Amino acid sequence: MTMVTSLDTPTLLLDYPKLKKNINEIANFSEEHNLSYRPHIKTHKSIEIAKLQLQAGAVGITTATIVEAEVMAAGGVDDILIAYPISSPNKIGRMIKLLQQGVKLKVSVDSTEQLAYLQKELDHTPFSMEVWIKVNSGLNRCGVEPGKDALVLAKEVLSHSKIRLGGILTHAGHSYAASTYSEIEQIGVQEGWAVVESAEECEKAGIPIPVRSVGSTPTYKIAGKVPGITEIRPGNAVFFDAIQVGLGVADIENCALTVLASVVGVYQDRIVFDTGSKTLCLDKGAHGNNTVKGFGHMIGHPEITLERLSEEHGIGTSTQKSSLKLNDKVRIIPNHACTVANQFEEYIVHQNGNVLDAWKVEG
């Protein structure tokens, strides 16, 4: 059997038992709290992993892009939410093709202008589109404000013959910038109530909201417990990473994704690895997180900090003389698993260091 230590580098490694444990933890939480589980696949972009999530009880998947939706549909996934407000006629045409294939497709909306674009493109087809209203729970990215503004948009949805309202969703991505776990808890509660408040406003006006959906790996176990929430959409929790560890959401032992790297240079004041920005990415958290140190956590070598990255080189400094020498191999837990997985074409799936399989990163 091939050992991961014999592989060339840089290589993306996926620990199968840890992956399965992470998936089952989300599924068990969903079942315990009577929630639907619709994982965001932008983290892994893999049909094989999506199928494992569906086998564990997921009702469907969430994507960030139309390409991810097309890839997953081609792989046999037939219930897809695109959690991104789409108004481009070209992209709407591609969504219509997914409807033609029988995909139960939903797309998030947050403006009347977007509804008009959807209606116009759907008018010449026999199809209608299910939409979920995106509300802003504090990230201040996309989404209408909770409550009254969500109701206004819901009424607009009803005025379009080719569009039907299926739910309300939000994403509390600003939880990644939290400095304490108590702050994450506050954000999670706010996230849940932003959706519930909006749904209640709609239902008081006679507009039913079947699905009330929350996301964000740091907050899903908090927002998911808010009374009235029906669905969770964590993405990163399938792998976890150094940022999640820094936030206190996961332990190092939970991190399923690592990068296998080689030592390519040993110098008096630094050690250089073959994992630069094209591998590990210059990511310390897109929403302001500063709990991580350097550009990845080196397993078994806490004395080394990856302080600098150029395109092909990772430059580490050490608090003490390191035992590493030229051609030695190490495993690095990335700061942000989602961006790192996006740099590779395949996962090398392993158990206890033994290679089991190779899975494509199709998205």
Coordinates of C-alpha atoms in Angstrom, one line a residue:
M1 CA 0.0 0.0 0.0
T2 CA 1.2 3.5 -0.9
M3 CA 2.1 5.8 2.0
V4 CA 1.4 9.5 1.7
T5 CA 5.1 10.2 2.7
S6 CA 6.2 8.7 -0.6
L7 CA 4.1 11.2 -2.7
D8 CA 5.5 14.1 -4.6
T9 CA 4.8 17.6 -3.3
P10 CA 2.9 19.8 -2.9
T11 CA -0.1 17.4 -2.6
L12 CA -3.5 17.9 -1.1
L13 CA -4.3 15.2 1.5
L14 CA -7.7 14.3 2.9
D15 CA -8.0 12.2 6.1
Y16 CA -11.0 9.9 5.4
P17 CA -11.9 9.0 9.0
K18 CA -11.8 12.7 10.0
L19 CA -13.8 13.7 7.0
K20 CA -16.5 11.1 7.9
K21 CA -16.5 12.1 11.5
N22 CA -17.0 15.8 10.6
I23 CA -19.9 15.0 8.2
N24 CA -21.6 12.7 10.8
E25 CA -21.3 15.4 13.5
I26 CA -23.2 17.9 11.3
A27 CA -25.8 15.3 10.3
N28 CA -26.3 14.2 14.0
F29 CA -26.8 17.8 15.1
S30 CA -29.4 18.3 12.3
E31 CA -31.3 15.2 13.3
E32 CA -31.2 16.0 17.0
H33 CA -32.6 19.5 16.4
N34 CA -35.0 18.5 13.6
L35 CA -33.2 20.5 11.0
S36 CA -32.5 20.0 7.3
Y37 CA -28.9 19.8 6.4
R38 CA -27.9 21.5 3.1
P39 CA -24.1 21.7 3.1
H40 CA -22.3 24.4 1.2
I41 CA -20.0 22.6 -1.3
K42 CA -17.8 25.6 -2.2
T43 CA -15.5 24.3 0.5
H44 CA -14.8 20.9 -1.2
K45 CA -16.1 21.2 -4.8
S46 CA -16.2 17.4 -4.9
I47 CA -18.9 15.1 -6.2
E48 CA -17.6 12.3 -4.0
I49 CA -17.8 14.3 -0.9
A50 CA -21.2 15.7 -1.8
K51 CA -22.4 12.1 -2.1
L52 CA -21.1 11.3 1.3
Q53 CA -23.0 14.2 2.7
L54 CA -26.2 13.2 1.0
Q55 CA -25.8 9.6 2.2
A56 CA -25.5 11.1 5.8
G57 CA -28.9 12.7 5.4
A58 CA -28.3 16.0 3.5
V59 CA -31.5 17.1 1.7
G60 CA -29.5 18.8 -1.0
I61 CA -26.5 21.1 -1.5
T62 CA -25.6 24.8 -1.5
T63 CA -23.3 26.3 -4.1
A64 CA -21.8 29.7 -4.5
T65 CA -21.5 29.7 -8.3
I66 CA -23.5 28.5 -11.3
V67 CA -20.4 26.4 -12.4
E68 CA -20.5 24.5 -9.0
A69 CA -24.2 23.9 -9.6
E70 CA -23.6 22.6 -13.1
V71 CA -20.8 20.3 -11.9
M72 CA -22.9 18.9 -9.1
A73 CA -25.9 18.4 -11.3
A74 CA -23.7 16.5 -13.8
G75 CA -22.6 14.3 -10.9
G76 CA -26.2 13.4 -10.1
V77 CA -27.1 15.9 -7.4
D78 CA -30.6 17.1 -8.1
D79 CA -31.5 19.5 -5.3
I80 CA -29.4 22.6 -5.4
L81 CA -29.5 26.1 -3.8
I82 CA -27.3 28.8 -5.4
A83 CA -26.8 31.1 -2.4
Y84 CA -25.7 34.0 -4.6
P85 CA -28.0 36.6 -6.1
I86 CA -27.8 36.0 -9.8
S87 CA -29.1 38.6 -12.3
S88 CA -26.9 38.1 -15.4
P89 CA -29.1 37.0 -18.3
N90 CA -26.3 34.6 -19.4
K91 CA -26.2 32.9 -16.0
I92 CA -30.0 32.8 -15.8
G93 CA -30.0 31.0 -19.1
R94 CA -27.6 28.4 -17.6
M95 CA -29.9 28.0 -14.6
I96 CA -32.8 27.4 -17.0
K97 CA -30.8 24.6 -18.6
L98 CA -30.5 23.0 -15.1
L99 CA -34.3 23.2 -14.7
Q100 CA -34.6 21.5 -18.1
Q101 CA -32.4 18.7 -16.7
G102 CA -34.9 18.2 -13.8
V103 CA -32.8 19.8 -11.1
K104 CA -34.8 21.2 -8.2
L105 CA -33.0 24.5 -8.3
K106 CA -33.3 27.5 -6.0
V107 CA -31.5 30.8 -6.1
S108 CA -31.2 33.6 -3.6
V109 CA -32.6 37.0 -4.3
D110 CA -32.2 40.4 -2.7
S111 CA -33.6 43.1 -5.1
T112 CA -36.6 43.8 -7.2
E113 CA -34.3 44.4 -10.2
Q114 CA -33.0 40.9 -9.9
L115 CA -36.6 39.6 -9.9
A116 CA -37.3 41.5 -13.1
Y117 CA -34.3 39.9 -14.8
L118 CA -35.4 36.4 -13.7
Q119 CA -38.9 36.9 -14.9
K120 CA -37.8 38.3 -18.3
E121 CA -35.6 35.2 -19.0
L122 CA -38.2 32.7 -17.7
D123 CA -41.1 34.3 -19.7
H124 CA -40.1 32.5 -22.8
T125 CA -39.8 29.1 -21.2
P126 CA -42.3 26.6 -19.6
F127 CA -40.4 26.9 -16.3
S128 CA -40.7 28.8 -13.1
M129 CA -37.9 29.5 -10.6
E130 CA -37.9 29.0 -6.8
V131 CA -36.2 31.8 -5.0
W132 CA -35.1 32.3 -1.4
I133 CA -34.8 35.8 0.0
K134 CA -31.4 36.6 1.3
V135 CA -31.3 38.8 4.4
N136 CA -28.4 40.7 5.9
S137 CA -27.6 39.4 9.4
G138 CA -24.6 41.6 10.0
L139 CA -22.0 40.7 7.3
N140 CA -23.1 43.7 5.3
R141 CA -22.4 42.0 2.0
C142 CA -25.5 40.9 0.1
G143 CA -29.1 40.8 1.4
V144 CA -32.0 43.0 2.3
E145 CA -32.4 44.1 5.9
P146 CA -34.4 41.7 8.1
G147 CA -38.1 42.2 8.8
K148 CA -40.0 44.9 6.9
D149 CA -37.6 45.0 3.9
A150 CA -37.8 41.2 3.6
L151 CA -41.6 41.5 3.5
V152 CA -41.5 44.1 0.8
L153 CA -39.4 41.8 -1.4
A154 CA -41.6 38.8 -0.6
K155 CA -44.6 40.8 -1.9
E156 CA -42.6 41.6 -5.1
V157 CA -41.9 37.9 -5.6
L158 CA -45.6 37.2 -5.5
S159 CA -46.2 39.7 -8.2
H160 CA -44.1 37.7 -10.7
S161 CA -45.8 34.8 -12.5
K162 CA -42.6 32.8 -13.2
I163 CA -41.1 33.1 -9.7
R164 CA -42.2 31.4 -6.4
L165 CA -41.0 32.0 -2.9
G166 CA -39.5 29.0 -1.1
G167 CA -37.6 30.4 1.9
I168 CA -35.4 33.0 3.6
L169 CA -31.7 32.5 4.2
T170 CA -28.7 34.4 5.6
H171 CA -25.0 33.9 6.1
A172 CA -23.2 35.3 9.2
G173 CA -19.7 35.3 7.6
H174 CA -18.7 38.1 10.0
S175 CA -18.5 35.4 12.7
Y176 CA -15.0 34.7 11.2
A177 CA -13.9 38.1 12.6
A178 CA -15.0 37.3 16.1
S179 CA -12.3 37.7 18.8
T180 CA -14.1 35.5 21.4
Y181 CA -16.4 32.5 21.4
S182 CA -19.0 34.5 23.3
E183 CA -19.0 37.0 20.4
I184 CA -19.6 34.0 18.0
E185 CA -22.6 33.0 20.2
Q186 CA -24.0 36.5 19.9
I187 CA -23.6 36.6 16.2
G188 CA -25.2 33.2 15.9
V189 CA -28.3 34.2 17.8
Q190 CA -28.6 37.4 15.7
E191 CA -28.2 35.3 12.6
G192 CA -31.1 33.0 13.5
W193 CA -33.4 35.8 14.6
A194 CA -32.7 37.8 11.4
V195 CA -34.2 34.9 9.4
V196 CA -37.0 34.1 11.9
E197 CA -38.1 37.8 12.3
S198 CA -38.2 38.1 8.5
A199 CA -40.3 34.9 8.1
E200 CA -42.7 36.0 10.8
E201 CA -43.2 39.4 9.1
C202 CA -44.1 37.5 5.9
E203 CA -46.4 35.0 7.5
K204 CA -48.3 37.8 9.4
A205 CA -49.0 39.2 6.0
G206 CA -50.2 35.7 4.8
I207 CA -47.0 34.8 2.9
P208 CA -45.8 31.3 4.0
I209 CA -42.1 30.7 4.4
P210 CA -41.4 27.0 4.4
V211 CA -37.6 27.1 4.7
R212 CA -35.7 29.3 7.2
S213 CA -32.0 28.7 6.5
V214 CA -28.8 29.7 8.3
G215 CA -25.1 29.0 7.4
S216 CA -21.6 29.7 8.7
T217 CA -19.5 27.0 10.2
P218 CA -18.7 29.0 13.4
T219 CA -22.4 29.7 14.2
Y220 CA -24.5 26.8 12.8
K221 CA -24.8 25.0 16.2
I222 CA -26.0 28.3 17.7
A223 CA -28.2 29.8 14.9
G224 CA -29.6 26.3 14.3
K225 CA -31.1 26.2 17.8
V226 CA -33.0 29.5 17.4
P227 CA -36.7 28.6 17.5
G228 CA -38.2 28.7 14.0
I229 CA -35.0 27.8 12.0
T230 CA -35.5 24.8 9.8
E231 CA -32.2 24.3 8.0
I232 CA -28.4 24.7 8.3
R233 CA -25.8 25.2 5.6
P234 CA -22.3 24.9 7.0
G235 CA -19.5 24.4 4.5
N236 CA -16.1 24.6 6.1
A237 CA -17.1 22.2 8.9
V238 CA -16.6 19.3 6.5
F239 CA -12.8 19.9 6.8
F240 CA -12.1 22.6 9.4
D241 CA -8.9 24.6 9.3
A242 CA -6.5 26.7 11.3
I243 CA -8.9 29.7 11.3
Q244 CA -11.7 27.5 12.8
V245 CA -9.2 26.3 15.4
G246 CA -8.2 29.9 16.2
L247 CA -11.9 30.8 16.6
G248 CA -12.3 27.9 19.2
V249 CA -14.8 26.1 16.9
A250 CA -12.6 23.1 16.3
D251 CA -9.5 21.3 17.6
I252 CA -6.4 20.6 15.5
E253 CA -7.4 16.9 15.6
N254 CA -10.7 17.7 13.7
C255 CA -8.9 19.1 10.7
A256 CA -9.2 16.7 7.8
L257 CA -7.4 18.6 5.1
T258 CA -3.6 19.1 5.0
V259 CA -1.0 19.9 2.4
L260 CA 2.0 17.7 2.0
A261 CA 5.1 19.8 1.6
S262 CA 8.8 19.3 1.1
V263 CA 11.8 21.2 2.5
V264 CA 13.6 22.8 -0.4
G265 CA 16.1 24.9 1.5
V266 CA 17.7 25.0 5.0
Y267 CA 19.4 28.2 5.9
Q268 CA 20.8 29.8 9.1
D269 CA 17.7 31.9 9.7
R270 CA 15.0 30.2 7.8
I271 CA 13.6 27.0 6.3
V272 CA 12.0 27.1 2.8
F273 CA 9.1 24.8 1.7
D274 CA 7.6 24.2 -1.8
T275 CA 4.2 25.6 -0.7
G276 CA 3.8 29.2 -1.6
S277 CA 0.8 31.4 -2.3
K278 CA -0.3 29.3 -5.2
T279 CA -0.7 26.4 -2.7
L280 CA -1.6 27.8 0.7
C281 CA -3.0 31.2 -0.4
L282 CA -2.3 34.5 1.3
D283 CA -5.4 34.0 3.5
K284 CA -5.7 34.8 7.2
G285 CA -9.5 35.1 7.1
A286 CA -11.5 37.0 4.5
H287 CA -13.6 38.8 7.2
G288 CA -10.8 40.0 9.4
N289 CA -9.9 37.1 11.6
N290 CA -6.5 37.5 13.2
T291 CA -6.3 34.4 15.5
V292 CA -4.0 32.5 13.1
K293 CA -0.2 32.8 13.2
G294 CA 1.5 32.6 9.8
F295 CA 0.2 30.9 6.7
G296 CA -0.6 27.5 8.0
H297 CA -0.1 25.1 11.0
M298 CA 2.8 22.7 10.5
I299 CA 1.9 19.4 12.2
G300 CA 4.6 18.1 14.5
H301 CA 6.6 21.3 14.2
P302 CA 5.1 24.0 16.5
E303 CA 8.4 25.8 16.6
I304 CA 8.1 26.7 12.9
T305 CA 6.0 29.7 11.6
L306 CA 5.4 30.1 7.9
E307 CA 6.0 33.8 8.0
R308 CA 6.2 34.6 4.3
L309 CA 4.8 33.2 1.0
S310 CA 5.9 34.0 -2.5
E311 CA 4.3 32.1 -5.4
E312 CA 6.2 28.8 -5.1
H313 CA 8.0 29.3 -1.8
G314 CA 6.9 29.2 1.8
I315 CA 9.5 30.7 4.2
G316 CA 9.5 29.5 7.7
T317 CA 11.3 30.8 10.8
S318 CA 11.9 28.7 13.9
T319 CA 12.1 29.6 17.6
Q320 CA 14.7 26.9 18.0
K321 CA 17.0 24.8 15.8
S322 CA 14.8 22.6 13.8
S323 CA 15.6 18.9 12.9
L324 CA 14.2 19.3 9.4
K325 CA 16.6 18.8 6.5
L326 CA 16.5 19.0 2.8
N327 CA 13.8 16.8 1.2
D328 CA 12.1 16.1 4.5
K329 CA 8.3 16.2 4.2
V330 CA 5.7 17.8 6.5
R331 CA 2.0 18.2 6.6
I332 CA 0.5 21.7 6.9
I333 CA -3.1 22.5 8.0
P334 CA -4.1 25.5 5.8
N335 CA -5.5 28.7 7.4
H336 CA -8.5 28.5 5.1
A337 CA -9.4 25.1 3.7
C338 CA -11.9 26.4 1.1
T339 CA -9.4 28.6 -0.8
V340 CA -6.6 25.9 -0.7
A341 CA -8.8 23.1 -2.0
N342 CA -9.7 25.4 -4.9
Q343 CA -6.0 25.4 -6.0
F344 CA -5.8 21.7 -6.5
E345 CA -7.2 19.2 -9.1
E346 CA -7.5 16.2 -6.7
Y347 CA -7.5 15.0 -3.1
I348 CA -5.3 12.1 -2.1
V349 CA -7.6 10.3 0.3
H350 CA -5.8 8.5 3.1
Q351 CA -6.3 6.6 6.4
N352 CA -3.5 6.6 8.9
G353 CA -1.1 7.7 6.2
N354 CA -2.1 4.9 3.8
V355 CA -3.4 6.1 0.4
L356 CA -7.0 4.9 -0.3
D357 CA -8.0 6.8 -3.4
A358 CA -7.8 10.0 -5.4
W359 CA -10.9 12.2 -5.7
K360 CA -11.3 15.0 -8.2
V361 CA -12.0 18.6 -7.2
E362 CA -14.5 18.9 -10.0
G363 CA -15.8 22.4 -9.1

